[in-house]
PDB file of C-alpha atoms in Angstrom:
ATOM      1  CA  MET A   1      -0.269   0.021  -0.013  1.00 55.00           C
ATOM      2  CA  THR A   2       2.926   2.450  -0.148  1.00 72.00           C
ATOM      3  CA  GLY A   3       2.187   3.833  -3.612  1.00 80.00           C
ATOM      4  CA  LEU A   4      -1.887   4.455  -2.362  1.00 83.00           C
ATOM      5  CA  ASP A   5      -0.208   6.159   1.176  1.00 81.00           C
ATOM      6  CA  ALA A   6       2.867   8.284  -1.281  1.00 85.00           C
ATOM      7  CA  ALA A   7      -0.927   9.652  -3.872  1.00 85.00           C
ATOM      8  CA  LEU A   8      -3.122  10.155  -0.726  1.00 85.00           C
ATOM      9  CA  ALA A   9       0.011  12.246   0.839  1.00 86.00           C
ATOM     10  CA  GLY A  10       0.407  13.998  -2.383  1.00 88.00           C
ATOM     11  CA  VAL A  11      -3.137  14.559  -2.534  1.00 89.00           C
ATOM     12  CA  ALA A  12      -3.855  15.513   1.119  1.00 88.00           C
ATOM     13  CA  GLN A  13      -0.596  18.231   0.499  1.00 91.00           C
ATOM     14  CA  TRP A  14      -2.537  19.514  -2.351  1.00 91.00           C
ATOM     15  CA  ILE A  15      -5.369  20.511  -0.252  1.00 91.00           C
ATOM     16  CA  GLY A  16      -3.563  22.024   1.902  1.00 90.00           C
ATOM     17  CA  VAL A  17      -1.654  24.751  -0.405  1.00 91.00           C
ATOM     18  CA  ASN A  18      -5.257  24.933  -3.063  1.00 93.00           C
ATOM     19  CA  LEU A  19      -8.159  24.677  -0.562  1.00 92.00           C
ATOM     20  CA  LEU A  20      -7.082  25.001   2.950  1.00 95.00           C
ATOM     21  CA  VAL A  21      -6.839  28.959   2.238  1.00 95.00           C
ATOM     22  CA  ASP A  22      -8.531  30.219   5.020  1.00 96.00           C
ATOM     23  CA  THR A  23      -8.065  30.609   9.142  1.00 97.00           C
ATOM     24  CA  VAL A  24     -11.153  28.831  11.195  1.00 97.00           C
ATOM     25  CA  ARG A  25     -11.917  28.054  14.916  1.00 96.00           C
ATOM     26  CA  ILE A  26     -12.856  25.244  16.273  1.00 96.00           C
ATOM     27  CA  THR A  27     -14.482  26.700  20.351  1.00 95.00           C
ATOM     28  CA  LEU A  28     -16.279  24.085  22.614  1.00 92.00           C
ATOM     29  CA  PRO A  29     -19.231  26.825  23.863  1.00 85.00           C
ATOM     30  CA  ALA A  30     -18.766  27.253  27.290  1.00 82.00           C
ATOM     31  CA  THR A  31     -20.778  25.578  30.118  1.00 81.00           C
ATOM     32  CA  ASP A  32     -20.925  27.715  32.446  1.00 79.00           C
ATOM     33  CA  GLY A  33     -22.769  31.099  33.063  1.00 81.00           C
ATOM     34  CA  PRO A  34     -22.985  34.421  32.544  1.00 83.00           C
ATOM     35  CA  VAL A  35     -20.772  36.925  33.964  1.00 86.00           C
ATOM     36  CA  TYR A  36     -21.096  40.597  34.807  1.00 89.00           C
ATOM     37  CA  ASN A  37     -18.774  42.381  33.173  1.00 89.00           C
ATOM     38  CA  PRO A  38     -18.610  45.975  34.416  1.00 92.00           C
ATOM     39  CA  ASP A  39     -16.833  47.759  32.001  1.00 92.00           C
ATOM     40  CA  THR A  40     -19.870  47.318  30.146  1.00 89.00           C
ATOM     41  CA  GLY A  41     -22.711  46.867  32.287  1.00 89.00           C
ATOM     42  CA  GLN A  42     -23.932  43.567  30.487  1.00 88.00           C
ATOM     43  CA  ASN A  43     -24.025  40.171  31.955  1.00 86.00           C
ATOM     44  CA  GLU A  44     -22.105  37.812  29.456  1.00 84.00           C
ATOM     45  CA  TYR A  45     -20.692  34.501  28.195  1.00 79.00           C
ATOM     46  CA  PRO A  46     -17.354  33.691  29.061  1.00 80.00           C
ATOM     47  CA  GLU A  47     -15.048  32.300  25.964  1.00 81.00           C
ATOM     48  CA  GLY A  48     -15.066  29.100  25.251  1.00 85.00           C
ATOM     49  CA  HIS A  49     -11.687  26.667  24.987  1.00 91.00           C
ATOM     50  CA  VAL A  50     -10.759  27.086  21.627  1.00 94.00           C
ATOM     51  CA  LEU A  51      -9.512  23.441  20.629  1.00 95.00           C
ATOM     52  CA  TYR A  52      -7.791  24.276  16.512  1.00 97.00           C
ATOM     53  CA  GLU A  53      -7.371  27.643  15.242  1.00 97.00           C
ATOM     54  CA  GLY A  54      -5.447  27.152  11.900  1.00 97.00           C
ATOM     55  CA  PRO A  55      -5.795  26.736   8.256  1.00 97.00           C
ATOM     56  CA  GLY A  56      -9.531  25.413   6.608  1.00 96.00           C
ATOM     57  CA  ALA A  57     -12.315  25.613   4.393  1.00 94.00           C
ATOM     58  CA  VAL A  58     -15.999  25.575   5.049  1.00 93.00           C
ATOM     59  CA  GLN A  59     -17.750  24.699   1.698  1.00 89.00           C
ATOM     60  CA  GLY A  60     -22.011  25.061   1.656  1.00 83.00           C
ATOM     61  CA  GLY A  61     -23.522  22.334  -0.095  1.00 69.00           C
ATOM     62  CA  THR A  62     -24.317  22.563  -3.893  1.00 59.00           C
ATOM     63  CA  ALA A  63     -28.181  20.698  -4.607  1.00 53.00           C
ATOM     64  CA  GLN A  64     -30.978  21.962  -3.371  1.00 47.00           C
ATOM     65  CA  SER A  65     -31.235  19.397  -1.062  1.00 48.00           C
ATOM     66  CA  GLU A  66     -28.738  20.324   1.499  1.00 48.00           C
ATOM     67  CA  MET A  67     -31.191  22.419   3.128  1.00 51.00           C
ATOM     68  CA  SER A  68     -33.637  20.856   5.407  1.00 54.00           C
ATOM     69  CA  ALA A  69     -36.397  22.035   7.504  1.00 56.00           C
ATOM     70  CA  THR A  70     -37.430  21.292  10.990  1.00 59.00           C
ATOM     71  CA  PRO A  71     -40.896  22.333  12.400  1.00 57.00           C
ATOM     72  CA  ASP A  72     -40.997  22.549  16.406  1.00 57.00           C
ATOM     73  CA  ALA A  73     -43.501  21.182  18.709  1.00 60.00           C
ATOM     74  CA  GLY A  74     -46.472  21.913  19.119  1.00 62.00           C
ATOM     75  CA  GLN A  75     -46.535  24.254  15.453  1.00 59.00           C
ATOM     76  CA  MET A  76     -48.351  24.186  11.955  1.00 58.00           C
ATOM     77  CA  TRP A  77     -45.148  25.929  10.724  1.00 56.00           C
ATOM     78  CA  VAL A  78     -41.639  24.679   9.976  1.00 54.00           C
ATOM     79  CA  GLN A  79     -39.664  27.327  12.469  1.00 53.00           C
ATOM     80  CA  GLU A  80     -36.733  27.057  11.390  1.00 55.00           C
ATOM     81  CA  THR A  81     -33.955  25.886   8.476  1.00 57.00           C
ATOM     82  CA  LYS A  82     -30.736  23.280   8.322  1.00 65.00           C
ATOM     83  CA  SER A  83     -28.509  24.576   6.088  1.00 70.00           C
ATOM     84  CA  ARG A  84     -25.690  21.773   5.408  1.00 80.00           C
ATOM     85  CA  TYR A  85     -22.001  23.157   5.247  1.00 89.00           C
ATOM     86  CA  ARG A  86     -18.763  20.674   5.139  1.00 91.00           C
ATOM     87  CA  LEU A  87     -16.135  22.293   7.324  1.00 94.00           C
ATOM     88  CA  MET A  88     -12.512  20.955   5.500  1.00 94.00           C
ATOM     89  CA  THR A  89      -9.355  21.367   8.203  1.00 95.00           C
ATOM     90  CA  PRO A  90      -5.884  18.894   7.942  1.00 94.00           C
ATOM     91  CA  LEU A  91      -5.997  15.583   9.079  1.00 91.00           C
ATOM     92  CA  SER A  92      -3.770  16.731  11.868  1.00 92.00           C
ATOM     93  CA  ALA A  93      -6.807  19.257  12.797  1.00 93.00           C
ATOM     94  CA  PRO A  94      -7.962  18.387  16.147  1.00 92.00           C
ATOM     95  CA  LEU A  95     -11.599  15.924  16.056  1.00 91.00           C
ATOM     96  CA  ALA A  96     -15.074  19.228  16.446  1.00 91.00           C
ATOM     97  CA  PRO A  97     -16.780  17.329  18.773  1.00 91.00           C
ATOM     98  CA  LYS A  98     -20.821  17.450  18.626  1.00 91.00           C
ATOM     99  CA  ASP A  99     -22.150  20.634  19.071  1.00 90.00           C
ATOM    100  CA  ALA A 100     -18.439  22.657  19.199  1.00 94.00           C
ATOM    101  CA  ILE A 101     -18.769  25.759  17.121  1.00 93.00           C
ATOM    102  CA  VAL A 102     -16.415  27.242  14.026  1.00 95.00           C
ATOM    103  CA  THR A 103     -15.766  31.021  12.862  1.00 94.00           C
ATOM    104  CA  VAL A 104     -14.172  32.107  10.237  1.00 95.00           C
ATOM    105  CA  ILE A 105     -11.566  34.528  11.690  1.00 95.00           C
ATOM    106  CA  GLY A 106      -8.979  34.754   8.585  1.00 95.00           C
ATOM    107  CA  VAL A 107     -10.103  34.490   4.510  1.00 94.00           C
ATOM    108  CA  HIS A 108      -7.785  34.166   2.302  1.00 92.00           C
ATOM    109  CA  ASN A 109      -9.737  37.197  -0.765  1.00 89.00           C
ATOM    110  CA  THR A 110     -10.236  40.445   0.851  1.00 86.00           C
ATOM    111  CA  ALA A 111     -13.560  40.511  -1.412  1.00 86.00           C
ATOM    112  CA  ASN A 112     -15.194  37.680   0.992  1.00 84.00           C
ATOM    113  CA  THR A 113     -14.282  39.098   4.090  1.00 88.00           C
ATOM    114  CA  ALA A 114     -17.641  39.312   5.038  1.00 86.00           C
ATOM    115  CA  LEU A 115     -17.852  35.493   5.867  1.00 86.00           C
ATOM    116  CA  ILE A 116     -14.854  36.676   8.573  1.00 91.00           C
ATOM    117  CA  GLY A 117     -17.437  35.832  12.211  1.00 89.00           C
ATOM    118  CA  ARG A 118     -19.878  33.803  10.717  1.00 90.00           C
ATOM    119  CA  SER A 119     -20.654  30.729  12.501  1.00 91.00           C
ATOM    120  CA  TRP A 120     -21.266  26.875  12.492  1.00 92.00           C
ATOM    121  CA  ILE A 121     -22.171  24.620  15.204  1.00 92.00           C
ATOM    122  CA  THR A 122     -20.871  20.680  14.020  1.00 92.00           C
ATOM    123  CA  GLN A 123     -23.664  18.289  13.483  1.00 88.00           C
ATOM    124  CA  ASP A 124     -21.504  14.981  14.392  1.00 83.00           C
ATOM    125  CA  PRO A 125     -18.083  14.307  15.072  1.00 81.00           C
ATOM    126  CA  ALA A 126     -15.524  14.684  12.317  1.00 77.00           C
ATOM    127  CA  ARG A 127     -16.337  11.992   9.273  1.00 78.00           C
ATOM    128  CA  ALA A 128     -14.223   9.326   8.966  1.00 75.00           C
ATOM    129  CA  ALA A 129     -13.192   6.812   6.509  1.00 78.00           C
ATOM    130  CA  THR A 130     -10.406   4.593   5.586  1.00 78.00           C
ATOM    131  CA  THR A 131      -8.039   7.253   3.104  1.00 81.00           C
ATOM    132  CA  GLU A 132      -8.698  10.205   4.282  1.00 85.00           C
ATOM    133  CA  VAL A 133      -7.093  13.167   2.882  1.00 89.00           C
ATOM    134  CA  VAL A 134      -8.657  16.200   4.326  1.00 92.00           C
ATOM    135  CA  ARG A 135     -10.972  15.693   7.034  1.00 92.00           C
ATOM    136  CA  ILE A 136     -14.452  16.972   7.106  1.00 91.00           C
ATOM    137  CA  THR A 137     -17.427  17.901   9.583  1.00 92.00           C
ATOM    138  CA  PRO A 138     -20.943  17.778   8.827  1.00 91.00           C
ATOM    139  CA  LEU A 139     -21.899  22.093   9.685  1.00 91.00           C
ATOM    140  CA  ASP A 140     -25.290  23.268  10.308  1.00 88.00           C
ATOM    141  CA  GLN A 141     -25.383  27.486   9.685  1.00 85.00           C
ATOM    142  CA  ILE A 142     -26.121  29.100  13.333  1.00 82.00           C
ATOM    143  CA  GLN A 143     -29.241  31.596  12.731  1.00 73.00           C
ATOM    144  CA  ALA A 144     -28.939  34.593  13.691  1.00 63.00           C
ATOM    145  CA  PRO A 145     -31.584  36.258  15.556  1.00 56.00           C
ATOM    146  CA  ARG A 146     -34.880  37.950  14.235  1.00 50.00           C
ATOM    147  CA  GLU A 147     -35.327  41.294  14.465  1.00 51.00           C
ATOM    148  CA  ALA A 148     -38.508  42.124  16.205  1.00 47.00           C
ATOM    149  CA  LEU A 149     -40.957  43.839  13.581  1.00 44.00           C
TER     150      LEU A 149
END
C-alpha cells in the first residue's frame, strides 16, 4: 500500500495548499453561565475553549436538497431550516466534537471579508474513512436572531 499512501499524501498536500487557504477556529462552548462585566454593564458568556485555529475551508452544499426544514413541536409551520455545510481541516487538526462552534476568522480573498465572524455548529464529530486526505466535519449554520418587527 506504499503507492496508495504516497498518492494520498500528495493529494493531501495539494488540498492543503489550494483549498485550506482560510483560517478557521473550532471552539467548545463555555459551560458556565453569564458573568457580569462591569465595563459594559452587561452579563456576558465566557469564551469557550479553543480546540483548533488554523487552515481550513467551509463549503456549502451545492444541491437544493442540502437545506432541510425542521418543524417545532406544537407549531403548524416550519420554524427554522438546517443548512448543510462542510468544514475541511488538515488531518493533523483535532476532531471537532458534536456542538462545537466553527468560526471563520480569516479569509484569503479580500472580497470575502463578510465571512469573517460567521459561525456554524458541528452536527456530528468529523467523518472518518480508511483513505482520508482531509478531515470533513458536517456543519449547520448558526441562524442570526430575528429582529423584532
